[in-house]
Coordinates of C-alpha atoms in Angstrom, one line a residue:
X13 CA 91.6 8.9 14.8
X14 CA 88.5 7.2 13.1
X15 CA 85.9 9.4 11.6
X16 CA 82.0 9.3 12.7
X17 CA 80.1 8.3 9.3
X18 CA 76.7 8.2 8.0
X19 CA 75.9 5.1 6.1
X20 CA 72.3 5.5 5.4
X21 CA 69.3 7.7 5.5
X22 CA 66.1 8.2 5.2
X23 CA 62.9 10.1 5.9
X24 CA 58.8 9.6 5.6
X25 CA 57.3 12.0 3.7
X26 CA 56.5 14.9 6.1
X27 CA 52.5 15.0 7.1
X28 CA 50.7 18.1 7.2
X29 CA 48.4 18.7 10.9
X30 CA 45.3 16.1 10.4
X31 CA 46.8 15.4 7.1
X32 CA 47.6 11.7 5.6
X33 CA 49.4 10.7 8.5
X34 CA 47.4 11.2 10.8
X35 CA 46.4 7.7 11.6
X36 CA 49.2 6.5 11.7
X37 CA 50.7 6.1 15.3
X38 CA 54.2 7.6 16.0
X39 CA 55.7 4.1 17.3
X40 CA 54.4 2.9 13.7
X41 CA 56.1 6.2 11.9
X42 CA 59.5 5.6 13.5
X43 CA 59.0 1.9 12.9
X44 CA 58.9 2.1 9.3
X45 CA 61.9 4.6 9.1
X46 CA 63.8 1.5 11.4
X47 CA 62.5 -1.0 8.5
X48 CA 63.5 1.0 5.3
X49 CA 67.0 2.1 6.8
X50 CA 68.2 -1.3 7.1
X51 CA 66.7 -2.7 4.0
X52 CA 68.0 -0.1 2.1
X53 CA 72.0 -0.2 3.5
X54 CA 71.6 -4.2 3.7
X55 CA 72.4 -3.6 7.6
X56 CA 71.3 -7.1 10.0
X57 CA 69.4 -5.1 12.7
X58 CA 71.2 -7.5 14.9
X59 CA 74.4 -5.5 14.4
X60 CA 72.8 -2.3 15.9
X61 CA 74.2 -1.4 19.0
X62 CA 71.4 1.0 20.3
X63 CA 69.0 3.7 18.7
X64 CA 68.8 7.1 19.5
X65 CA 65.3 8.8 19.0
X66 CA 65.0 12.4 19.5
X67 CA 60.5 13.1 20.2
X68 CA 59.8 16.5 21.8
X69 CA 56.4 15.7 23.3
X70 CA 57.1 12.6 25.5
X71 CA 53.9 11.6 26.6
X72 CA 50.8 9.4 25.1
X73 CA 51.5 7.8 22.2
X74 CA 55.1 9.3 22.4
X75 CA 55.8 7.8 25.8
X76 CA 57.2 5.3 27.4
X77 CA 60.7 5.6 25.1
X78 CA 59.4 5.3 21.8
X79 CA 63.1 4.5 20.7
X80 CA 62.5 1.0 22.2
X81 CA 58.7 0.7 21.3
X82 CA 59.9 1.5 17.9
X83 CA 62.7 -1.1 17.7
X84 CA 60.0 -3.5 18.4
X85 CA 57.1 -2.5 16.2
X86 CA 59.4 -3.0 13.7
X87 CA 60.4 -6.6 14.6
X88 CA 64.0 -5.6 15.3
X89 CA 65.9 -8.4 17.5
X90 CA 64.7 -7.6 21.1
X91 CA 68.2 -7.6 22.0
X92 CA 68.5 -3.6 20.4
X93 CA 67.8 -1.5 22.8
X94 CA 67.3 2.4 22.6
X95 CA 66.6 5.8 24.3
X96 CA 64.6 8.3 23.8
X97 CA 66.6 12.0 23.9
X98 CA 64.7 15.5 24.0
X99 CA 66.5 18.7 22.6
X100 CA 63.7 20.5 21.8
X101 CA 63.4 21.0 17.7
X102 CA 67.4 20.0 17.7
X103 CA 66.3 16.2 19.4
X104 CA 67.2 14.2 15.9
X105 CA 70.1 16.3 15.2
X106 CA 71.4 15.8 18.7
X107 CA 70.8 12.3 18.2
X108 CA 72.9 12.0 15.5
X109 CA 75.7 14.1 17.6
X110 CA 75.5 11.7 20.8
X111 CA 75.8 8.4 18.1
X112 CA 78.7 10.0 16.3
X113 CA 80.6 10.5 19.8
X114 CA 79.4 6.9 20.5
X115 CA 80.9 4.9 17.4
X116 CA 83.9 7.7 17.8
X117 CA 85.0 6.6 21.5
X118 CA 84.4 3.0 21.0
X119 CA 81.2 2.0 23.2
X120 CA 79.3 1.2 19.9
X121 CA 79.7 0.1 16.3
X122 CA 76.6 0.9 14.6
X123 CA 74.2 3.4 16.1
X124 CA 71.1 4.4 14.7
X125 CA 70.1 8.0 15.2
X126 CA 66.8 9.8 14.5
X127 CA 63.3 11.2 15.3
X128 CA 59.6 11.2 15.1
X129 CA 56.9 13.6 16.0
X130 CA 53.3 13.3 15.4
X131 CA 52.0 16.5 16.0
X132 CA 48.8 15.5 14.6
X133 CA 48.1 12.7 17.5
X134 CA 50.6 14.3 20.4
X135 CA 49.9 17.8 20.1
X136 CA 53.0 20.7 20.7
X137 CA 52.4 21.1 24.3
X138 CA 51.2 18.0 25.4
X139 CA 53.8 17.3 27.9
X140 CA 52.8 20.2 30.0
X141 CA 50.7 18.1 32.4
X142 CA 50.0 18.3 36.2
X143 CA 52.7 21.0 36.2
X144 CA 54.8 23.8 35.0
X145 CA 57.9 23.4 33.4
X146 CA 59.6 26.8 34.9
X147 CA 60.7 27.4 38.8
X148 CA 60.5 30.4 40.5
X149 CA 63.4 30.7 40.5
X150 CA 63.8 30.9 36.4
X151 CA 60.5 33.4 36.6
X152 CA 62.4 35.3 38.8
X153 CA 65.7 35.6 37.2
X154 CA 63.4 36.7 33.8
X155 CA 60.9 39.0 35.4
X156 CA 60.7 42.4 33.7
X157 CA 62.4 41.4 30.9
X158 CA 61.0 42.4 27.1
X159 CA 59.0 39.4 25.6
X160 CA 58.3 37.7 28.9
X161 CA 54.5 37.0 30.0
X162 CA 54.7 37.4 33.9
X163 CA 50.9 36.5 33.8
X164 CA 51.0 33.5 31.4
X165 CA 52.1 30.0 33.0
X166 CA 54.4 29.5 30.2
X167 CA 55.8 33.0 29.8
X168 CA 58.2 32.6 27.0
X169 CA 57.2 32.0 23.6
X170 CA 58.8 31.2 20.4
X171 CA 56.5 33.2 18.2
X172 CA 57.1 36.8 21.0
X173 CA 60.8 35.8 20.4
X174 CA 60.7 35.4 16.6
X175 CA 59.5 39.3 16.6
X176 CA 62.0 40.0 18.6
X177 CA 64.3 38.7 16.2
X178 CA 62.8 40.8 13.1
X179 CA 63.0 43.9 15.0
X180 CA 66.1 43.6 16.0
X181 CA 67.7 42.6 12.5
X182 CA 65.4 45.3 11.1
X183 CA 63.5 42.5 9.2
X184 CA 60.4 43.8 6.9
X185 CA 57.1 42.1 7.0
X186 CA 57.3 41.7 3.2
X187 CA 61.4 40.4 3.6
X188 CA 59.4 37.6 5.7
X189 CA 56.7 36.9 3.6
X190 CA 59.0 36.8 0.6
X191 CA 61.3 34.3 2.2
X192 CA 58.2 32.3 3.2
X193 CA 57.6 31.9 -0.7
X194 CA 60.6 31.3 -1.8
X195 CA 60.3 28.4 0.4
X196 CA 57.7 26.9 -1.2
X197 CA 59.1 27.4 -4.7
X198 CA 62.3 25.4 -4.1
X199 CA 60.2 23.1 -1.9
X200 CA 57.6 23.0 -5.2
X201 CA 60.6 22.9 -7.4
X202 CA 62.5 20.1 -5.8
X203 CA 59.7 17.7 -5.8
X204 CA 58.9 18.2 -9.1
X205 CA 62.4 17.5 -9.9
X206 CA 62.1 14.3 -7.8
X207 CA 65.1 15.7 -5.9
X208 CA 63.2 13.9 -3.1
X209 CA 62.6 10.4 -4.2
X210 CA 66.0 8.7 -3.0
X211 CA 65.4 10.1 0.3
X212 CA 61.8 9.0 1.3
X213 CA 60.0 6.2 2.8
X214 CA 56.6 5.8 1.1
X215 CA 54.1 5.3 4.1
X216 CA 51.3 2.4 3.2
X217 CA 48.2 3.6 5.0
X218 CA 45.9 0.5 6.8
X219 CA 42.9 2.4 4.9
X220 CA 44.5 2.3 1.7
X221 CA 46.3 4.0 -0.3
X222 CA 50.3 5.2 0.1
X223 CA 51.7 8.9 1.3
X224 CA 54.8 9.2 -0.7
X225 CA 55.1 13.3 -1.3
X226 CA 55.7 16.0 1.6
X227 CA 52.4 17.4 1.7
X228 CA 52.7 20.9 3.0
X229 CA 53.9 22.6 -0.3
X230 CA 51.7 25.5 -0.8
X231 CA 51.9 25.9 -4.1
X232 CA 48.9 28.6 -4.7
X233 CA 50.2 31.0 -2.1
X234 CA 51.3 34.5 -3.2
X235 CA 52.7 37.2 -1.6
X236 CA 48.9 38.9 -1.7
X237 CA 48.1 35.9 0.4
X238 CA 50.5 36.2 2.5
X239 CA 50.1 40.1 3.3
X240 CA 46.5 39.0 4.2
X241 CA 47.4 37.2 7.4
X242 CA 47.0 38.1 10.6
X243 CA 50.2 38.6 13.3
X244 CA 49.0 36.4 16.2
X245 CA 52.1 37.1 18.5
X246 CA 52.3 41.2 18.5
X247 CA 49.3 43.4 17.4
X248 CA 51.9 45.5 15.5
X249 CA 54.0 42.3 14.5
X250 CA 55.0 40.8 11.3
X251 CA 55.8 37.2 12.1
X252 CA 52.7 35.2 10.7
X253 CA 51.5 31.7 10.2
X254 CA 52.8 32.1 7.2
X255 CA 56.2 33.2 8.1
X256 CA 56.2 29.9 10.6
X257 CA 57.2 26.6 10.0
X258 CA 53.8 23.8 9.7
X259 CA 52.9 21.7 12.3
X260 CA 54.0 18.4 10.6
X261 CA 53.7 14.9 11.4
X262 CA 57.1 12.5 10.3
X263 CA 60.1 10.1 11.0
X264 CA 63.8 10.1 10.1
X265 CA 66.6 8.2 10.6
X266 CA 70.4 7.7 10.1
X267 CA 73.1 5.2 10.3
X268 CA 76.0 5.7 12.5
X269 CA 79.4 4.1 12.4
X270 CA 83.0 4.3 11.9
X271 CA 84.8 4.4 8.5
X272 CA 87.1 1.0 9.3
X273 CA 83.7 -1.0 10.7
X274 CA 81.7 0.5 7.6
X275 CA 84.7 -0.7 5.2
X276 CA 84.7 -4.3 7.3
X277 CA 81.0 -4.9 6.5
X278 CA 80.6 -3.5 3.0
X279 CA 78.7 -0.4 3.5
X280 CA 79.6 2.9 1.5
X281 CA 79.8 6.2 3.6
X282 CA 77.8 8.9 2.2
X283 CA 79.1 11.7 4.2
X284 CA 81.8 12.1 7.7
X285 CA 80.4 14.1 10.9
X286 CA 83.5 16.4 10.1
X287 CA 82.2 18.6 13.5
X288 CA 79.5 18.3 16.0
X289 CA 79.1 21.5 18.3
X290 CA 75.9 22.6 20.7
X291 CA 75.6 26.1 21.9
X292 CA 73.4 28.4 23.8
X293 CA 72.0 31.9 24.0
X294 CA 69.2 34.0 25.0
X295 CA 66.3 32.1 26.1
X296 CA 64.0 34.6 25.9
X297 CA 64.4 35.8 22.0
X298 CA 65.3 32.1 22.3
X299 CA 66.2 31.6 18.4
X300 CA 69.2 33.3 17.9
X301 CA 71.6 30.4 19.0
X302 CA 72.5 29.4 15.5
X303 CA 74.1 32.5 15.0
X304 CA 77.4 31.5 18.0
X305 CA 76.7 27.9 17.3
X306 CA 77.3 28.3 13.4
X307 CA 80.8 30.7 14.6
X308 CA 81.3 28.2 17.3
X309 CA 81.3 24.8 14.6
X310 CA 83.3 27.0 11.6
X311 CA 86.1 27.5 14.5
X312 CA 86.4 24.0 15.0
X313 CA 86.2 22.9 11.8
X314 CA 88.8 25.5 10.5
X315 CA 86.4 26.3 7.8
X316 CA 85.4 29.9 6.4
X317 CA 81.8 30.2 5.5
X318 CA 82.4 30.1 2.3
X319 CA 84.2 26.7 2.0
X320 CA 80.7 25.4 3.2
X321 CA 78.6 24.6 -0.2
X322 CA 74.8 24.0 1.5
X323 CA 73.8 25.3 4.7
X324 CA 70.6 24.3 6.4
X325 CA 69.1 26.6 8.5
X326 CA 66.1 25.2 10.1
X327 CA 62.4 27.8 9.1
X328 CA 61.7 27.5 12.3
X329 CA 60.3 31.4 11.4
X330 CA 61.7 33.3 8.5
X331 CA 63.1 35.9 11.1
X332 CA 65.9 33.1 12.4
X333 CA 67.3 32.1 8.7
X334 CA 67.4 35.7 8.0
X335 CA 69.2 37.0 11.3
X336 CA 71.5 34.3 10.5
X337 CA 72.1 35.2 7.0
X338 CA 73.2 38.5 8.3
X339 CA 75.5 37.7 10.6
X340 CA 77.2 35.2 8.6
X341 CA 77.5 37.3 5.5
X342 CA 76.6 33.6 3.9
X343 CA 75.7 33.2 0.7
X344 CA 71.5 33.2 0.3
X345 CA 72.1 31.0 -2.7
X346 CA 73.2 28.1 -0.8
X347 CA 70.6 28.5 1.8
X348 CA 67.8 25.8 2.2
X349 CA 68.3 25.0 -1.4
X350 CA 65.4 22.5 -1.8
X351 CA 63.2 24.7 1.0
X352 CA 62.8 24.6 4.5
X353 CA 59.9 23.6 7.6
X354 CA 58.1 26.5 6.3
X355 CA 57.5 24.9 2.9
X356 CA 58.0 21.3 4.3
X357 CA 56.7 20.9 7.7
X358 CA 58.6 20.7 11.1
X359 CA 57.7 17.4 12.7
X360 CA 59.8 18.8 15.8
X361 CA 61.3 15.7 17.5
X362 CA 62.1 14.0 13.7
X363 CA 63.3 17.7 12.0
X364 CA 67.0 17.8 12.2
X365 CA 67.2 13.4 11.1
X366 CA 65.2 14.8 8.3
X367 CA 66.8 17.9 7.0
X368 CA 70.1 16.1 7.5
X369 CA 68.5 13.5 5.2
X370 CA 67.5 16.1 2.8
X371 CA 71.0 17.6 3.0
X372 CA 73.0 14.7 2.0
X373 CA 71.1 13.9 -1.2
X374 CA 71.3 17.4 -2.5
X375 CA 75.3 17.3 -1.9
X376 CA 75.4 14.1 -3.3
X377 CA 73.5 15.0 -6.0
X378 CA 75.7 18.3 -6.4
X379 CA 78.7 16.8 -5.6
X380 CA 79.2 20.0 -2.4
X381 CA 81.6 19.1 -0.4
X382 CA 80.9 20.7 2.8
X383 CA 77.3 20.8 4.3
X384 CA 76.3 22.8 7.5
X385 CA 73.2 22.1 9.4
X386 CA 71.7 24.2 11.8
X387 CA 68.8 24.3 14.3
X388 CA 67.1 26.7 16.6
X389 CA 65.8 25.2 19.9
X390 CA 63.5 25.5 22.6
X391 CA 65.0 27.1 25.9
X392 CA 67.7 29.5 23.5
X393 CA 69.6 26.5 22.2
X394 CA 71.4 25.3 19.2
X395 CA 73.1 22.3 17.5
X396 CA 75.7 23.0 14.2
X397 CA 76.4 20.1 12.2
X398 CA 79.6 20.3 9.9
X399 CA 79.1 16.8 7.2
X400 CA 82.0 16.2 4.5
X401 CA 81.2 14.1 1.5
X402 CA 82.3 11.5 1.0

């Protein structure tokens, strides 16, 4: 059998809310990720089969199927079509799932798979218009339960179920708050390093000027600072903004194909999709599913957890890296090596293209063979990806 590989990737640097980005309109954002990934790989757009685009809030600017809006903003052949996929914060990473299946059963050669989210233009939420997302029948099968707001229209909330998380693992306010800065010092540490600087897409702005650094590194915060935050989601809580991942604005994308069509046309794999898995658990806690998703992919893969050299495991909050440190009995050195959303920003439909992105240089650059990329999703959800280097 033929193996699923990634011949390219890349990444904008990751916006903070109302930050450098801002102006710049999310069919442009993916555009430019379209532009750089084939300039970079020496790819003829013509030879892409489709693109799959993972955007959370599908409406506005984000409507319409940005995938194809993108394609064409960025003067791709009109003859490249693409779809526009939403998994919640897992929406790039299943992309790159469905175009490894696609290149891997034959229906397509080349696929391109990635994200975008402006959350600066399209706000998280947006798509709640002219009606609720949840039946009665879902309120019903949930009512009573700890963590759901029978008198709020959207009763279940990431934030209620990240301190549900913490109090279940027994996680300390100050374990959060020092996992939330030691984000920021690998995140600080990295792009001093330049550890970054293959991996992005400088974005020209039309004012002026060029964004070509992640912008959310905090690199004055403290753990004073952190302790003087407020817990928004629980009165007694100790999940903060802090302990969160930023609201971001960016783009990612990848290039999917087989190892025989990749060796035909002269591109050089960086890494196989060794194993693909999605998994789901309680929606109500809601980020716990990388936990059976990370068992479900090692299964598969016949690996141990400590074969795997990297593991990314998405700062959705601190409390879901943590939980999952836990129960894996992984190694926290290997854990978001370069940081995570809390340091970098989670530009939710573009997050796992990016921190795929981010993972393959840092294995590259370590020479790890195994990689494993995780991500916590809306509705209790979860994608694993297992990449070998190659």
């Amino acid at each position: 059998m033929s193996d699923a590989v990634i011949v390219g990737a890349v990444r904008t640097p990751v916006g903070r809310r109302k930050g450098s980005l801002a102006g710049v309109h999310p069919v442009d954002l993916s555009a430019h990720v379209l532009r750089t990934l084939t300039e970079r790989t020496g790819i003829d757009p013509a030879q892409v089969d489709d693109v799959f685009w993972g955007c959370v809030s599908q409406v506005g600017e984000q409507s319409w199927n940005i995938a194809r809006n993108a394609i064409l903003a960025a003067g791709w052949p009109e003859s490249v079509p693409g779809t526009t996929l939403d998994r919640q914060c897992g929406s790039s990473q299943q992309a790159l799932h469905f175009a490894a299946a696609t290149v891997l059963s034959g229906q397509a050669d080349l696929v391109v798979a990635g994200g975008v989210e402006s959350m600066t233009r399209v706000p998280m939420g947006s798509s709640v218009v002219g009606g609720l997302p949840f039946s009665a029948a879902i309120l019903d099968r949930y009512r009573g339960v700890e963590g759901v707001a029978e008198d709020d229209p959207l009763p279940f909330s990431q934030g209620v179920g990240a301190e549900l998380i913490a109090r279940r693992w027994r996680l300390s306010r100050t374990q959060l708050d020092e996992f939330a800065l030691a984000s920021h010092e690998k995140a600080a540490a990295a792009q001093d390093a330049g550890a970054f600087d293959a991996e992005l897409a400088p974005v020209g702005l039309a004012e002026g000027g060029t964004v070509t650094a992640d912008e959310g590194i905090r690199r004055d915060t403290s753990l004073a600072k952190l302790a003087e935050l407020p817990t928004p989601f629980r009165a007694d809580g100790v999940v903060t903004a802090g302990s969160a991942s930023q609201i971001s604005d960016g783009a990612a994308a990848l290039a999917v194909t087989t190892a025989e069509w990749a060796g035909r046309h002269g591109l050089r794999p960086l890494a196989r999709v060794h194993t693909a898995v999605v998994c789901a658990d309680d929606p109500v806690a809601m980020l716990t599913a990388p936990i059976p998703a990370t068992a479900k992919a090692l299964r598969r893969a016949g690996l141990g957890i400590e074969e795997i050299g990297v593991y990314e495991v998405n700062e959705a909050f601190a409390p879901v890296p943590l939980a999952w440190l836990a129960e894996t009995e992984a190694d926290p050195e290997r854990l978001n090596p370069r940081g995570g959303a809390i340091a970098l920003g989670h530009p939710l439909g573009g997050s796992g293209a990016r921190i795929m992105t981010t993972m393959l240089a840092h294995m590259r650059d370590e020479n790890i063979r195994y990689g494993l990329q995780t991500m916590c999703e809306g509705g209790g959800m979860a994608n694993t990806t297992i990449v070998e280097l190659l």
